[in-house]
Short mmCIF file of C-alpha atoms in Angstrom, two decimals:
data_model
loop_
_atom_site.label_atom_id
_atom_site.label_comp_id
_atom_site.label_asym_id
_atom_site.label_seq_id
_atom_site.Cartn_x
_atom_site.Cartn_y
_atom_site.Cartn_z
CA GLU A 523 -5.86 -11.56 -14.74
CA VAL A 524 -6.85 -9.87 -11.22
CA GLN A 525 -8.99 -6.92 -11.48
CA LEU A 526 -10.23 -4.51 -8.75
CA VAL A 527 -12.34 -1.71 -9.35
CA GLU A 528 -13.52 0.53 -6.81
CA SER A 529 -16.90 2.82 -6.80
CA GLY A 530 -18.57 4.89 -4.60
CA GLY A 531 -16.56 7.87 -3.91
CA GLY A 532 -17.45 11.41 -4.24
CA LEU A 533 -17.70 14.74 -2.60
CA VAL A 534 -19.30 14.66 0.99
CA GLN A 535 -19.69 17.12 3.64
CA PRO A 536 -17.91 16.96 6.64
CA GLY A 537 -19.53 14.61 9.42
CA GLY A 538 -21.45 12.61 6.62
CA SER A 539 -21.29 8.93 5.70
CA LEU A 540 -19.91 7.52 2.38
CA ARG A 541 -19.98 3.99 1.41
CA LEU A 542 -17.11 2.80 -1.16
CA SER A 543 -17.24 -0.77 -2.94
CA CYS A 544 -14.63 -2.49 -4.43
CA ALA A 545 -15.66 -5.50 -7.38
CA ALA A 546 -12.86 -8.16 -7.74
CA SER A 547 -12.36 -10.29 -10.38
CA GLY A 548 -10.01 -13.09 -11.82
CA PHE A 549 -9.18 -15.13 -8.66
CA THR A 550 -11.04 -16.76 -5.68
CA PHE A 551 -12.03 -13.78 -3.72
CA SER A 552 -12.77 -15.67 -0.40
CA SER A 553 -9.05 -16.95 -0.48
CA TYR A 554 -7.57 -13.45 -0.08
CA THR A 555 -7.56 -10.84 2.72
CA MET A 556 -8.31 -7.73 1.60
CA HIS A 557 -7.02 -4.49 2.06
CA TRP A 558 -7.77 -0.40 2.27
CA VAL A 559 -4.87 1.97 1.61
CA ARG A 560 -5.71 5.66 1.06
CA GLN A 561 -3.34 8.76 0.08
CA ALA A 562 -4.24 12.39 0.78
CA PRO A 563 -3.38 14.65 -2.53
CA GLY A 564 0.37 14.93 -2.85
CA LYS A 565 0.77 12.85 0.11
CA GLY A 566 2.44 9.36 0.82
CA LEU A 567 0.62 5.81 1.57
CA GLU A 568 -1.62 5.28 4.74
CA TRP A 569 -3.04 1.58 5.59
CA VAL A 570 -6.76 2.13 6.49
CA SER A 571 -8.25 -1.32 7.17
CA SER A 572 -7.99 -5.27 6.34
CA ILE A 573 -10.04 -8.12 6.27
CA THR A 574 -9.23 -11.82 6.13
CA GLY A 575 -10.92 -14.07 3.65
CA SER A 576 -13.53 -15.42 5.83
CA SER A 577 -14.27 -12.01 7.82
CA ASN A 578 -12.83 -13.63 10.87
CA ALA A 579 -9.88 -11.06 11.42
CA ILE A 580 -10.71 -7.47 10.66
CA TYR A 581 -7.56 -4.70 11.44
CA TYR A 582 -8.62 -0.85 11.19
CA ALA A 583 -5.75 1.64 11.45
CA ASP A 584 -6.33 4.19 14.46
CA SER A 585 -7.12 6.90 12.84
CA VAL A 586 -10.47 5.52 11.33
CA LYS A 587 -11.02 3.19 14.40
CA GLY A 588 -14.80 3.60 15.25
CA ARG A 589 -15.92 5.22 12.22
CA PHE A 590 -15.00 3.19 9.26
CA THR A 591 -16.27 -0.59 8.85
CA VAL A 592 -14.74 -3.06 6.53
CA SER A 593 -16.77 -5.70 5.11
CA ARG A 594 -16.89 -8.12 2.20
CA ASP A 595 -19.33 -10.17 0.48
CA ASN A 596 -17.79 -13.06 -0.66
CA ALA A 597 -20.80 -14.29 -2.71
CA LYS A 598 -20.49 -10.94 -4.83
CA ASN A 599 -16.79 -10.91 -4.77
CA SER A 600 -16.78 -7.65 -3.20
CA LEU A 601 -15.24 -5.41 -0.65
CA TYR A 602 -16.77 -2.77 0.93
CA LEU A 603 -15.70 0.29 3.38
CA GLN A 604 -18.23 2.44 5.33
CA MET A 605 -16.77 5.73 6.08
CA ASN A 606 -19.08 7.67 9.10
CA SER A 607 -18.48 10.79 10.41
CA LEU A 608 -16.24 11.81 7.84
CA ARG A 609 -13.32 14.53 8.40
CA ALA A 610 -11.80 17.10 6.04
CA GLU A 611 -8.51 14.65 6.76
CA ASP A 612 -10.16 11.74 5.20
CA THR A 613 -9.84 13.40 1.59
CA ALA A 614 -7.91 10.83 -0.65
CA VAL A 615 -7.70 8.49 -3.12
CA TYR A 616 -8.98 5.22 -1.50
CA TYR A 617 -7.37 2.02 -3.08
CA CYS A 618 -8.44 -1.39 -2.60
CA ALA A 619 -5.94 -4.12 -2.56
CA ARG A 620 -5.78 -8.08 -2.35
CA GLY A 621 -2.95 -9.82 -0.39
CA TYR A 622 -0.13 -11.28 -2.23
CA SER A 623 -0.58 -14.73 -2.71
CA SER A 624 0.20 -16.48 0.65
CA VAL A 625 1.78 -13.54 2.10
CA TRP A 626 -1.61 -12.43 2.93
CA TYR A 627 0.16 -8.96 4.82
CA PHE A 628 1.37 -7.27 1.56
CA MET A 629 -0.60 -5.54 -0.96
CA GLY A 630 0.09 -7.77 -4.40
CA HIS A 631 -2.59 -6.31 -6.38
CA TRP A 632 -4.15 -2.45 -6.18
CA GLY A 633 -7.44 -0.99 -7.55
CA GLN A 634 -6.82 2.47 -9.45
CA GLY A 635 -8.04 4.06 -6.75
CA ILE A 636 -11.10 6.43 -5.98
CA LEU A 637 -11.37 9.69 -4.63
CA VAL A 638 -13.04 10.59 -1.84
CA THR A 639 -13.59 14.48 -0.75
CA VAL A 640 -14.71 15.82 2.58
CA SER A 641 -15.64 19.23 2.13
CA SER A 642 -18.41 22.07 2.87
CA GLU B 606 3.82 1.68 16.83
CA ILE B 607 6.77 0.98 14.18
CA VAL B 608 7.99 4.55 12.28
CA LEU B 609 9.40 3.73 9.47
CA THR B 610 11.83 6.49 8.15
CA GLN B 611 12.85 6.75 4.11
CA SER B 612 16.19 8.58 3.17
CA PRO B 613 16.89 10.34 1.09
CA GLY B 614 13.45 12.70 0.51
CA THR B 615 14.54 12.90 -3.22
CA LEU B 616 17.27 11.12 -5.04
CA SER B 617 18.61 12.87 -8.34
CA LEU B 618 20.16 10.50 -10.87
CA SER B 619 20.48 9.80 -14.37
CA PRO B 620 19.41 6.82 -16.49
CA GLY B 621 22.08 3.73 -15.98
CA GLU B 622 23.30 5.08 -12.89
CA ARG B 623 22.72 2.98 -9.40
CA ALA B 624 20.02 3.99 -6.90
CA THR B 625 20.34 3.15 -3.27
CA LEU B 626 17.04 4.08 -0.92
CA SER B 627 17.32 3.22 2.61
CA CYS B 628 14.25 2.59 5.34
CA ARG B 629 15.14 2.86 9.05
CA ALA B 630 12.78 1.03 11.16
CA SER B 631 12.12 2.90 14.88
CA GLN B 632 12.93 -0.53 16.43
CA SER B 633 14.25 -4.04 15.06
CA ILE B 634 11.63 -5.89 12.84
CA ASN B 635 11.34 -9.08 11.54
CA SER B 636 12.56 -9.12 7.99
CA ILE B 637 9.89 -11.31 6.66
CA TYR B 638 7.26 -8.47 7.13
CA LEU B 639 9.18 -5.68 5.13
CA ALA B 640 8.47 -4.86 1.62
CA TRP B 641 9.09 -2.38 -0.96
CA TYR B 642 6.23 -0.72 -3.32
CA GLN B 643 6.74 1.65 -6.60
CA GLN B 644 4.52 4.24 -7.27
CA LYS B 645 4.12 6.17 -10.82
CA PRO B 646 2.32 9.55 -11.02
CA GLY B 647 -1.48 8.83 -11.14
CA GLN B 648 -0.93 5.01 -10.69
CA ALA B 649 -1.47 2.50 -7.64
CA PRO B 650 1.58 1.27 -6.11
CA ARG B 651 3.05 -2.01 -7.39
CA LEU B 652 4.43 -4.17 -4.81
CA LEU B 653 8.53 -4.79 -5.80
CA ILE B 654 10.18 -6.68 -2.64
CA GLN B 655 8.78 -8.60 0.24
CA GLY B 656 9.97 -10.22 3.22
CA ALA B 657 12.99 -7.70 2.27
CA SER B 658 14.42 -9.41 -0.59
CA SER B 659 11.93 -11.38 -2.60
CA ARG B 660 11.36 -9.85 -5.71
CA ALA B 661 7.67 -10.05 -6.56
CA THR B 662 6.55 -11.63 -9.42
CA GLY B 663 7.36 -10.05 -12.95
CA VAL B 664 9.76 -7.66 -10.93
CA PRO B 665 13.00 -6.88 -13.25
CA ASP B 666 16.14 -8.12 -11.54
CA ARG B 667 18.04 -4.51 -11.06
CA PHE B 668 15.76 -4.48 -8.12
CA SER B 669 16.82 -6.06 -5.11
CA GLY B 670 16.75 -5.30 -1.38
CA SER B 671 18.31 -5.94 1.78
CA GLY B 672 18.70 -5.50 5.32
CA SER B 673 17.98 -6.58 8.47
CA GLY B 674 17.43 -5.37 12.22
CA THR B 675 16.28 -1.73 11.82
CA ASP B 676 18.03 -0.99 8.39
CA PHE B 677 16.76 -1.70 5.16
CA THR B 678 18.22 -0.91 1.58
CA LEU B 679 15.96 -1.11 -2.25
CA SER B 680 18.94 -0.79 -4.70
CA ILE B 681 18.01 -0.17 -8.18
CA SER B 682 21.23 -1.34 -10.17
CA ARG B 683 20.70 0.15 -13.19
CA LEU B 684 18.10 2.88 -13.40
CA GLU B 685 15.92 2.82 -16.50
CA PRO B 686 13.80 5.79 -17.78
CA GLU B 687 10.48 3.54 -16.39
CA ASP B 688 12.10 3.59 -13.31
CA PHE B 689 11.67 7.10 -12.17
CA ALA B 690 9.14 6.96 -9.39
CA VAL B 691 8.24 7.35 -5.84
CA TYR B 692 9.10 4.03 -3.86
CA TYR B 693 7.70 3.46 -0.09
CA CYS B 694 8.75 0.90 2.58
CA GLN B 695 5.87 -1.03 4.49
CA HIS B 696 5.71 -2.90 7.40
CA PHE B 697 3.28 -5.14 9.10
CA GLY B 698 3.23 -5.88 12.47
CA SER B 699 1.29 -6.52 15.81
CA SER B 700 -2.12 -6.07 13.81
CA LEU B 701 -0.82 -2.58 11.84
CA TRP B 702 0.59 -1.37 8.55
CA THR B 703 3.00 1.14 8.58
CA PHE B 704 4.63 2.98 5.02
CA GLY B 705 7.56 4.82 5.24
CA GLN B 706 7.23 8.34 3.84
CA GLY B 707 8.65 7.74 0.35
CA THR B 708 11.59 8.39 -1.54
CA LYS B 709 10.93 10.12 -4.89
CA VAL B 710 13.57 9.18 -7.40
CA GLU B 711 13.66 11.80 -10.23
CA ILE B 712 15.82 12.36 -13.47
CA LYS B 713 18.98 14.64 -13.12
#
């Protein structure tokens, strides 16, 4: 069974940093593109970042480019999102998601999400 | 950047009725890069339809997707109680992923 478990969320002050982790199990992690998607309270879904299985292609939304860094450790079956220079508008539930089989650009499995609150 | 506009914002229907949700792209897109997701309160989204019309694994056949160019539709043939949720369309293109703003299907 595919499982994705996010951790590392919490309350952080504006301008601060936070590192999210996503522990994956139940599949060959290195074979799949992974994604981060966020959802501000009461709002819709917003794509944040994606990284291919071998990390040879990385993508960011304009809203986080230059502040967030996605990475993965295939030996540890883990996905990360380093978030720097956080702003109030980064407050959201952050989901990690796995590509859908060979259709890597869709999100076929999702974690339960982790809340990040940016506030003083 | 492609903008996806979903309508209506809210759809009020009764169980057993048919639901028709619209997703319009700001310019013509390749349908293979269009997906639909369902999200229930307090839960993560779930992939329903990929490639505009192919149901994801385990999705009941009462869900169907159609469309091409700029206009796409998600249909639910007969609403079950568990189908009342928010639905999002999504597009991938030019190394960007975009979501529509969502359509809430609520019980009338």
